[in-house]
Amino acid sequence: MAEIVVIGSINMDLVSSVERMPKLGQTVLGKSFKQIPGGKGANQAVAISRLGGDVAMIGKVGGDSFGAELVEALVKDGIDVSGVAVEDGVPTGIAAITVDETGSNCIIVNSGANFKVSSDYIDTNIEIIKSSSFVVAQLEIPDNAVMHALALAKSLGKYTILNPAPAKELDEETIRNVDLLIPNETELEITSGMKIENMEDAVAAAERLIAMGVKEIIVTLGEKGSLHVKEGFHKKYDAKKVKALDTTAAGDSFIGGIAAALSKGKSIEEAIGLATSAAAVAVTREGAQSSIPYINEIEV
Ligand code: ADP
């Protein structure tokens, strides 16, 4: 039981570095291989915990060695895993990631046990949701489970945060159950159905979602920073100037910073300050959970 509950995916990232991407039918030798805990749900739970939040996770892993390792990693990070079940006979979710020398990547995600997180499974864990104040979700588990979790959280009076990733259109009921939506630019385009080419477009797209019932939006804009929009108000925040090495988990670190700070009673402005600093550290390091900083590494 914890102040914040994250409902979402838990994956093992299998990362191969290669000189050049293989062509169809070709085999290339890799330069290095790393196995790094990931999955947007787990990454955000880890970020919240490392940034000072009290967090529980609801999700599923398979009955294999990856599953056991991933749960152990969450426990090591101080996350309550009483809502993480082992689904025997199903593989743990994996992301097979290949990165070439230019930093371009190809990724195959096999959702595995993440797709066994059902509405019924959310209900089984209702006590964890009841005892929390904040519910954080993404879209790497089945859509109906996310919709159900948000509706349930709202009916219990919780503050809901949705990171609509990977990008999908959202139905109006889901939108109405979101207090704070945190999309990147692509996710904002797809959820709003509007093309975004500049800041005015981003504000207009966010305003459309607010008219549909989202209370507030923070759009992350990569190295351009972020944009906070609520009814009749918008403000742009700059990113920190750093030398980016790998942007994996930048968004997850940002969301972790927002949730951790809000749960400590900070304002959205202060929360964006922590989130921006945390994400700036994450982009200077490789990998998903391996790159997420701890609160004592942050300069706000
Ligand atoms: P996602 O990783 O979900 O696509 P973004 O790329 O928008 O999300 O990045 C999330 C946040 O990470 C940004 O709002 C910004 O604060 C930070 N960030 C991303 N890229 C950089 C960068 N090159 N330099 C500094 N901060 C960055």
Tab-separated table of C-alpha atoms and ligand atoms in Angstrom:
chain	number	residue	atom	x	y	z
A	1	MET	CA	0.000	0.000	0.000
A	2	ALA	CA	1.378	3.393	-0.950
A	3	GLU	CA	0.559	7.034	-1.715
A	4	ILE	CA	0.983	6.504	-5.497
A	5	VAL	CA	-0.013	3.438	-7.507
A	6	VAL	CA	1.344	2.795	-10.993
A	7	ILE	CA	-0.755	0.471	-13.158
A	8	GLY	CA	1.195	-0.692	-16.190
A	9	SER	CA	3.827	-2.683	-18.022
A	10	ILE	CA	6.910	-4.514	-16.784
A	11	ASN	CA	9.441	-5.551	-19.472
A	12	MET	CA	12.984	-6.811	-19.817
A	13	ASP	CA	14.863	-4.741	-22.427
A	14	LEU	CA	17.324	-6.846	-24.439
A	15	VAL	CA	19.656	-4.296	-25.986
A	16	SER	CA	22.125	-5.211	-28.784
A	17	SER	CA	24.581	-2.663	-30.177
A	18	VAL	CA	25.602	-3.192	-33.810
A	19	GLU	CA	27.755	-1.297	-36.294
A	20	ARG	CA	25.068	-1.462	-38.950
A	21	MET	CA	21.454	-2.691	-38.861
A	22	PRO	CA	21.057	-6.108	-40.505
A	23	LYS	CA	19.147	-6.108	-43.798
A	24	LEU	CA	16.221	-8.520	-44.220
A	25	GLY	CA	17.666	-12.071	-44.182
A	26	GLN	CA	21.137	-10.877	-43.066
A	27	THR	CA	22.987	-11.829	-39.862
A	28	VAL	CA	25.390	-9.349	-38.263
A	29	LEU	CA	27.588	-9.777	-35.207
A	30	GLY	CA	26.688	-7.503	-32.322
A	31	LYS	CA	29.260	-5.347	-30.506
A	32	SER	CA	27.677	-5.637	-27.065
A	33	PHE	CA	24.572	-6.890	-25.302
A	34	LYS	CA	22.800	-5.623	-22.191
A	35	GLN	CA	19.742	-6.810	-20.299
A	36	ILE	CA	18.084	-3.787	-18.643
A	37	PRO	CA	14.792	-3.682	-16.693
A	38	GLY	CA	12.210	-1.547	-18.522
A	39	GLY	CA	8.538	-1.216	-19.472
A	40	LYS	CA	6.917	2.207	-19.122
A	41	GLY	CA	4.912	1.237	-16.026
A	42	ALA	CA	7.900	-0.168	-14.146
A	43	ASN	CA	10.154	2.694	-15.301
A	44	GLN	CA	7.705	5.273	-13.978
A	45	ALA	CA	7.328	3.411	-10.663
A	46	VAL	CA	11.134	3.298	-10.325
A	47	ALA	CA	11.413	7.004	-11.204
A	48	ILE	CA	8.765	7.934	-8.611
A	49	SER	CA	10.541	5.912	-5.925
A	50	ARG	CA	14.040	7.224	-6.745
A	51	LEU	CA	12.673	10.786	-6.747
A	52	GLY	CA	11.227	10.455	-3.251
A	53	GLY	CA	7.681	9.145	-3.803
A	54	ASP	CA	5.976	6.274	-1.978
A	55	VAL	CA	4.835	3.874	-4.726
A	56	ALA	CA	3.101	0.539	-5.359
A	57	MET	CA	2.868	-1.216	-8.730
A	58	ILE	CA	-0.014	-3.200	-10.235
A	59	GLY	CA	1.028	-5.396	-13.178
A	60	LYS	CA	2.050	-8.871	-14.286
A	61	VAL	CA	5.208	-10.786	-15.215
A	62	GLY	CA	5.564	-14.317	-16.613
A	63	GLY	CA	6.687	-17.390	-14.674
A	64	ASP	CA	10.224	-17.213	-16.129
A	65	SER	CA	13.620	-15.946	-14.962
A	66	PHE	CA	13.071	-12.456	-16.457
A	67	GLY	CA	9.909	-12.111	-14.391
A	68	ALA	CA	11.700	-13.033	-11.157
A	69	GLU	CA	14.565	-10.617	-11.940
A	70	LEU	CA	12.212	-7.753	-12.748
A	71	VAL	CA	10.207	-8.152	-9.550
A	72	GLU	CA	13.467	-8.274	-7.587
A	73	ALA	CA	14.590	-5.028	-9.260
A	74	LEU	CA	11.317	-3.322	-8.265
A	75	VAL	CA	11.684	-4.511	-4.661
A	76	LYS	CA	15.300	-3.250	-4.580
A	77	ASP	CA	13.974	0.141	-5.649
A	78	GLY	CA	11.618	0.209	-2.664
A	79	ILE	CA	8.418	-0.415	-4.656
A	80	ASP	CA	5.489	-2.292	-3.071
A	81	VAL	CA	4.971	-5.306	-5.389
A	82	SER	CA	1.951	-6.842	-3.645
A	83	GLY	CA	-0.029	-5.969	-6.827
A	84	VAL	CA	2.461	-7.654	-9.187
A	85	ALA	CA	1.380	-11.204	-10.087
A	86	VAL	CA	3.277	-14.010	-11.800
A	87	GLU	CA	1.282	-15.421	-14.742
A	88	ASP	CA	2.532	-18.985	-15.214
A	89	GLY	CA	2.757	-20.320	-18.771
A	90	VAL	CA	3.064	-16.832	-20.278
A	91	PRO	CA	6.366	-15.106	-21.097
A	92	THR	CA	7.409	-11.930	-19.328
A	93	GLY	CA	7.114	-8.854	-21.561
A	94	ILE	CA	10.306	-8.112	-23.498
A	95	ALA	CA	11.616	-5.385	-25.791
A	96	ALA	CA	14.290	-6.562	-28.250
A	97	ILE	CA	16.179	-3.355	-29.037
A	98	THR	CA	18.931	-2.984	-31.650
A	99	VAL	CA	20.946	0.245	-31.696
A	100	ASP	CA	23.380	1.102	-34.508
A	101	GLU	CA	26.432	3.385	-34.438
A	102	THR	CA	24.388	6.435	-35.413
A	103	GLY	CA	22.119	5.886	-32.383
A	104	SER	CA	19.142	4.818	-34.555
A	105	ASN	CA	17.194	1.864	-33.219
A	106	CYS	CA	14.773	-0.931	-34.163
A	107	ILE	CA	12.519	-2.285	-31.440
A	108	ILE	CA	10.235	-5.327	-31.177
A	109	VAL	CA	8.018	-5.420	-28.099
A	110	ASN	CA	6.401	-8.696	-27.079
A	111	SER	CA	3.848	-7.773	-24.438
A	112	GLY	CA	3.559	-11.268	-22.911
A	113	ALA	CA	2.193	-11.136	-19.347
A	114	ASN	CA	1.454	-7.388	-19.617
A	115	PHE	CA	-1.522	-8.282	-21.805
A	116	LYS	CA	-2.952	-10.458	-19.011
A	117	VAL	CA	-3.602	-7.364	-16.881
A	118	SER	CA	-7.415	-7.298	-17.122
A	119	SER	CA	-10.180	-5.185	-15.572
A	120	ASP	CA	-10.856	-8.093	-13.191
A	121	TYR	CA	-7.216	-8.093	-12.150
A	122	ILE	CA	-7.441	-4.354	-11.404
A	123	ASP	CA	-10.512	-5.083	-9.228
A	124	THR	CA	-8.571	-7.793	-7.362
A	125	ASN	CA	-6.157	-5.048	-6.335
A	126	ILE	CA	-8.760	-2.456	-5.379
A	127	GLU	CA	-7.388	-2.137	-1.821
A	128	ILE	CA	-4.077	-0.830	-3.208
A	129	ILE	CA	-5.961	1.792	-5.221
A	130	LYS	CA	-8.227	2.700	-2.273
A	131	SER	CA	-5.262	3.307	0.015
A	132	SER	CA	-3.474	5.551	-2.529
A	133	SER	CA	-4.073	9.199	-3.464
A	134	PHE	CA	-2.568	9.177	-6.991
A	135	VAL	CA	-3.007	6.689	-9.851
A	136	VAL	CA	-0.528	6.722	-12.759
A	137	ALA	CA	-1.154	4.743	-15.996
A	138	GLN	CA	0.198	4.347	-19.544
A	139	LEU	CA	-1.092	2.358	-22.565
A	140	GLU	CA	1.178	-0.725	-22.578
A	141	ILE	CA	-1.489	-2.950	-20.961
A	142	PRO	CA	-4.907	-3.665	-22.584
A	143	ASP	CA	-6.932	-0.494	-23.272
A	144	ASN	CA	-10.009	-1.758	-21.436
A	145	ALA	CA	-7.935	-2.366	-18.278
A	146	VAL	CA	-6.571	1.209	-18.444
A	147	MET	CA	-10.078	2.623	-19.000
A	148	HIS	CA	-11.411	0.587	-16.102
A	149	ALA	CA	-8.545	1.585	-13.798
A	150	LEU	CA	-9.044	5.298	-14.529
A	151	ALA	CA	-12.822	5.100	-14.058
A	152	LEU	CA	-12.390	3.183	-10.800
A	153	ALA	CA	-9.718	5.580	-9.540
A	154	LYS	CA	-11.938	8.590	-10.296
A	155	SER	CA	-14.954	6.976	-8.611
A	156	LEU	CA	-12.757	6.549	-5.514
A	157	GLY	CA	-11.748	10.228	-5.639
A	158	LYS	CA	-8.114	9.679	-6.681
A	159	TYR	CA	-5.965	12.068	-8.743
A	160	THR	CA	-5.267	10.378	-12.097
A	161	ILE	CA	-2.244	10.838	-14.356
A	162	LEU	CA	-2.195	9.250	-17.834
A	163	ASN	CA	0.844	9.040	-20.110
A	164	PRO	CA	-0.841	8.064	-23.428
A	165	ALA	CA	2.116	5.975	-24.649
A	166	PRO	CA	2.386	4.229	-27.041
A	167	ALA	CA	0.286	6.818	-28.865
A	168	LYS	CA	-3.365	5.881	-29.456
A	169	GLU	CA	-6.659	7.671	-29.867
A	170	LEU	CA	-8.500	7.877	-26.557
A	171	ASP	CA	-12.245	7.587	-26.146
A	172	GLU	CA	-14.119	10.437	-24.488
A	173	GLU	CA	-14.905	8.543	-21.293
A	174	THR	CA	-11.217	7.830	-20.725
A	175	ILE	CA	-10.373	11.468	-21.380
A	176	ARG	CA	-12.930	12.651	-18.830
A	177	ASN	CA	-11.330	10.441	-16.167
A	178	VAL	CA	-7.871	12.008	-16.540
A	179	ASP	CA	-6.808	14.824	-14.213
A	180	LEU	CA	-3.348	15.247	-15.738
A	181	LEU	CA	-2.409	14.004	-19.213
A	182	ILE	CA	1.328	13.879	-20.011
A	183	PRO	CA	1.870	13.188	-23.748
A	184	ASN	CA	4.938	13.879	-25.898
A	185	GLU	CA	4.359	15.719	-29.206
A	186	THR	CA	3.488	12.596	-31.235
A	187	GLU	CA	1.150	11.343	-28.530
A	188	LEU	CA	-0.533	14.762	-28.380
A	189	GLU	CA	-1.052	14.712	-32.167
A	190	ILE	CA	-2.681	11.295	-32.071
A	191	THR	CA	-4.811	11.807	-28.956
A	192	SER	CA	-6.068	15.216	-30.139
A	193	GLY	CA	-6.288	14.311	-33.853
A	194	MET	CA	-4.500	17.593	-34.696
A	195	LYS	CA	-1.257	18.163	-36.618
A	196	ILE	CA	1.415	19.910	-34.532
A	197	GLU	CA	4.080	21.999	-36.251
A	198	ASN	CA	4.715	24.744	-33.703
A	199	MET	CA	3.939	25.863	-30.170
A	200	GLU	CA	0.577	27.445	-31.106
A	201	ASP	CA	-0.514	24.106	-32.611
A	202	ALA	CA	0.519	22.296	-29.405
A	203	VAL	CA	-1.481	24.745	-27.269
A	204	ALA	CA	-4.525	24.379	-29.572
A	205	ALA	CA	-4.301	20.546	-29.478
A	206	ALA	CA	-4.028	20.561	-25.671
A	207	GLU	CA	-6.979	22.970	-25.453
A	208	ARG	CA	-9.075	20.609	-27.576
A	209	LEU	CA	-8.400	17.773	-25.099
A	210	ILE	CA	-9.225	20.101	-22.193
A	211	ALA	CA	-12.543	20.953	-23.883
A	212	MET	CA	-13.170	17.178	-24.018
A	213	GLY	CA	-12.682	16.855	-20.259
A	214	VAL	CA	-8.972	16.435	-19.340
A	215	LYS	CA	-8.300	18.830	-16.442
A	216	GLU	CA	-4.646	19.692	-17.201
A	217	ILE	CA	-1.935	18.734	-19.695
A	218	ILE	CA	1.849	18.802	-19.646
A	219	VAL	CA	3.240	18.203	-23.149
A	220	THR	CA	6.873	17.044	-23.183
A	221	LEU	CA	8.797	18.526	-26.104
A	222	GLY	CA	12.138	16.661	-25.975
A	223	GLU	CA	15.099	19.072	-25.886
A	224	LYS	CA	12.642	21.978	-26.262
A	225	GLY	CA	11.303	21.318	-22.734
A	226	SER	CA	7.612	21.126	-21.823
A	227	LEU	CA	4.339	22.999	-22.041
A	228	HIS	CA	1.739	23.221	-19.257
A	229	VAL	CA	-1.817	23.883	-20.415
A	230	LYS	CA	-5.044	24.250	-18.434
A	231	GLU	CA	-8.254	26.137	-19.135
A	232	GLY	CA	-7.386	29.710	-20.090
A	233	PHE	CA	-3.672	29.288	-19.262
A	234	HIS	CA	-0.480	27.983	-20.814
A	235	LYS	CA	3.204	28.223	-19.917
A	236	LYS	CA	6.333	26.887	-21.621
A	237	TYR	CA	9.305	25.551	-19.618
A	238	ASP	CA	12.812	25.104	-21.094
A	239	ALA	CA	14.710	21.813	-20.869
A	240	LYS	CA	18.140	21.803	-19.166
A	241	LYS	CA	21.108	22.063	-21.523
A	242	VAL	CA	22.918	18.725	-21.395
A	243	LYS	CA	24.783	16.456	-23.803
A	244	ALA	CA	22.187	13.804	-24.666
A	245	LEU	CA	23.538	10.246	-24.961
A	246	ASP	CA	20.354	8.125	-24.879
A	247	THR	CA	16.841	9.532	-24.440
A	248	THR	CA	15.337	6.191	-23.302
A	249	ALA	CA	13.293	6.762	-20.123
A	250	ALA	CA	13.494	10.591	-20.396
A	251	GLY	CA	9.711	10.757	-20.507
A	252	ASP	CA	9.403	8.163	-17.728
A	253	SER	CA	11.811	10.116	-15.492
A	254	PHE	CA	9.819	13.284	-16.217
A	255	ILE	CA	6.515	11.627	-15.264
A	256	GLY	CA	8.122	10.118	-12.150
A	257	GLY	CA	9.263	13.584	-11.095
A	258	ILE	CA	5.793	15.052	-11.600
A	259	ALA	CA	4.025	12.311	-9.600
A	260	ALA	CA	6.613	12.268	-6.787
A	261	ALA	CA	6.496	16.059	-6.370
A	262	LEU	CA	2.675	16.337	-6.536
A	263	SER	CA	2.364	13.582	-3.906
A	264	LYS	CA	4.517	15.721	-1.591
A	265	GLY	CA	2.073	18.627	-1.966
A	266	LYS	CA	4.225	20.609	-4.439
A	267	SER	CA	2.632	22.833	-7.119
A	268	ILE	CA	2.608	21.819	-10.798
A	269	GLU	CA	5.281	24.479	-11.442
A	270	GLU	CA	7.574	22.986	-8.766
A	271	ALA	CA	6.788	19.481	-10.050
A	272	ILE	CA	7.823	20.488	-13.590
A	273	GLY	CA	11.099	21.806	-12.124
A	274	LEU	CA	11.940	18.439	-10.545
A	275	ALA	CA	10.730	16.512	-13.613
A	276	THR	CA	12.827	18.612	-16.020
A	277	SER	CA	15.962	18.112	-13.919
A	278	ALA	CA	15.372	14.362	-13.542
A	279	ALA	CA	14.767	13.881	-17.283
A	280	ALA	CA	17.912	15.893	-18.100
A	281	VAL	CA	20.006	13.451	-16.048
A	282	ALA	CA	18.290	10.441	-17.669
A	283	VAL	CA	19.246	11.575	-21.209
A	284	THR	CA	22.940	11.641	-20.263
A	285	ARG	CA	22.882	7.911	-19.356
A	286	GLU	CA	22.216	4.690	-21.240
A	287	GLY	CA	19.201	2.415	-20.922
A	288	ALA	CA	15.829	2.511	-19.207
A	289	GLN	CA	15.880	1.900	-15.430
A	290	SER	CA	19.684	2.153	-15.492
A	291	SER	CA	19.409	5.843	-16.466
A	292	ILE	CA	16.761	7.043	-13.991
A	293	PRO	CA	18.350	9.302	-11.347
A	294	TYR	CA	17.937	9.341	-7.550
A	295	ILE	CA	16.722	12.508	-5.808
A	296	ASN	CA	20.199	13.231	-4.365
A	297	GLU	CA	21.636	13.408	-7.914
A	298	ILE	CA	19.275	16.193	-8.965
A	299	GLU	CA	19.944	19.904	-9.189
A	300	VAL	CA	16.600	21.693	-9.540
B	1	ADP	P1	9.580	10.866	-24.537
B	1	ADP	O1	10.884	10.286	-24.117
B	1	ADP	O2	8.414	10.300	-23.785
B	1	ADP	O3	9.356	10.970	-26.019
B	1	ADP	P2	10.443	13.637	-24.542
B	1	ADP	O4	11.415	13.301	-25.621
B	1	ADP	O5	9.481	14.747	-24.805
B	1	ADP	O6	9.629	12.388	-24.009
B	1	ADP	O7	11.330	14.014	-23.256
B	1	ADP	C1	10.774	14.142	-21.969
B	1	ADP	C2	11.501	15.241	-21.218
B	1	ADP	O8	12.888	14.888	-21.126
B	1	ADP	C3	11.479	16.613	-21.890
B	1	ADP	O9	10.332	17.348	-21.511
B	1	ADP	C4	12.774	17.235	-21.359
B	1	ADP	O10	12.558	17.796	-20.072
B	1	ADP	C5	13.709	16.031	-21.220
B	1	ADP	N1	14.590	15.884	-22.403
B	1	ADP	C6	14.399	15.103	-23.501
B	1	ADP	N2	15.414	15.227	-24.390
B	1	ADP	C7	16.280	16.114	-23.837
B	1	ADP	C8	17.544	16.677	-24.234
B	1	ADP	N3	18.123	16.359	-25.414
B	1	ADP	N4	18.148	17.555	-23.386
B	1	ADP	C9	17.588	17.889	-22.189
B	1	ADP	N5	16.413	17.391	-21.751
B	1	ADP	C10	15.761	16.524	-22.552
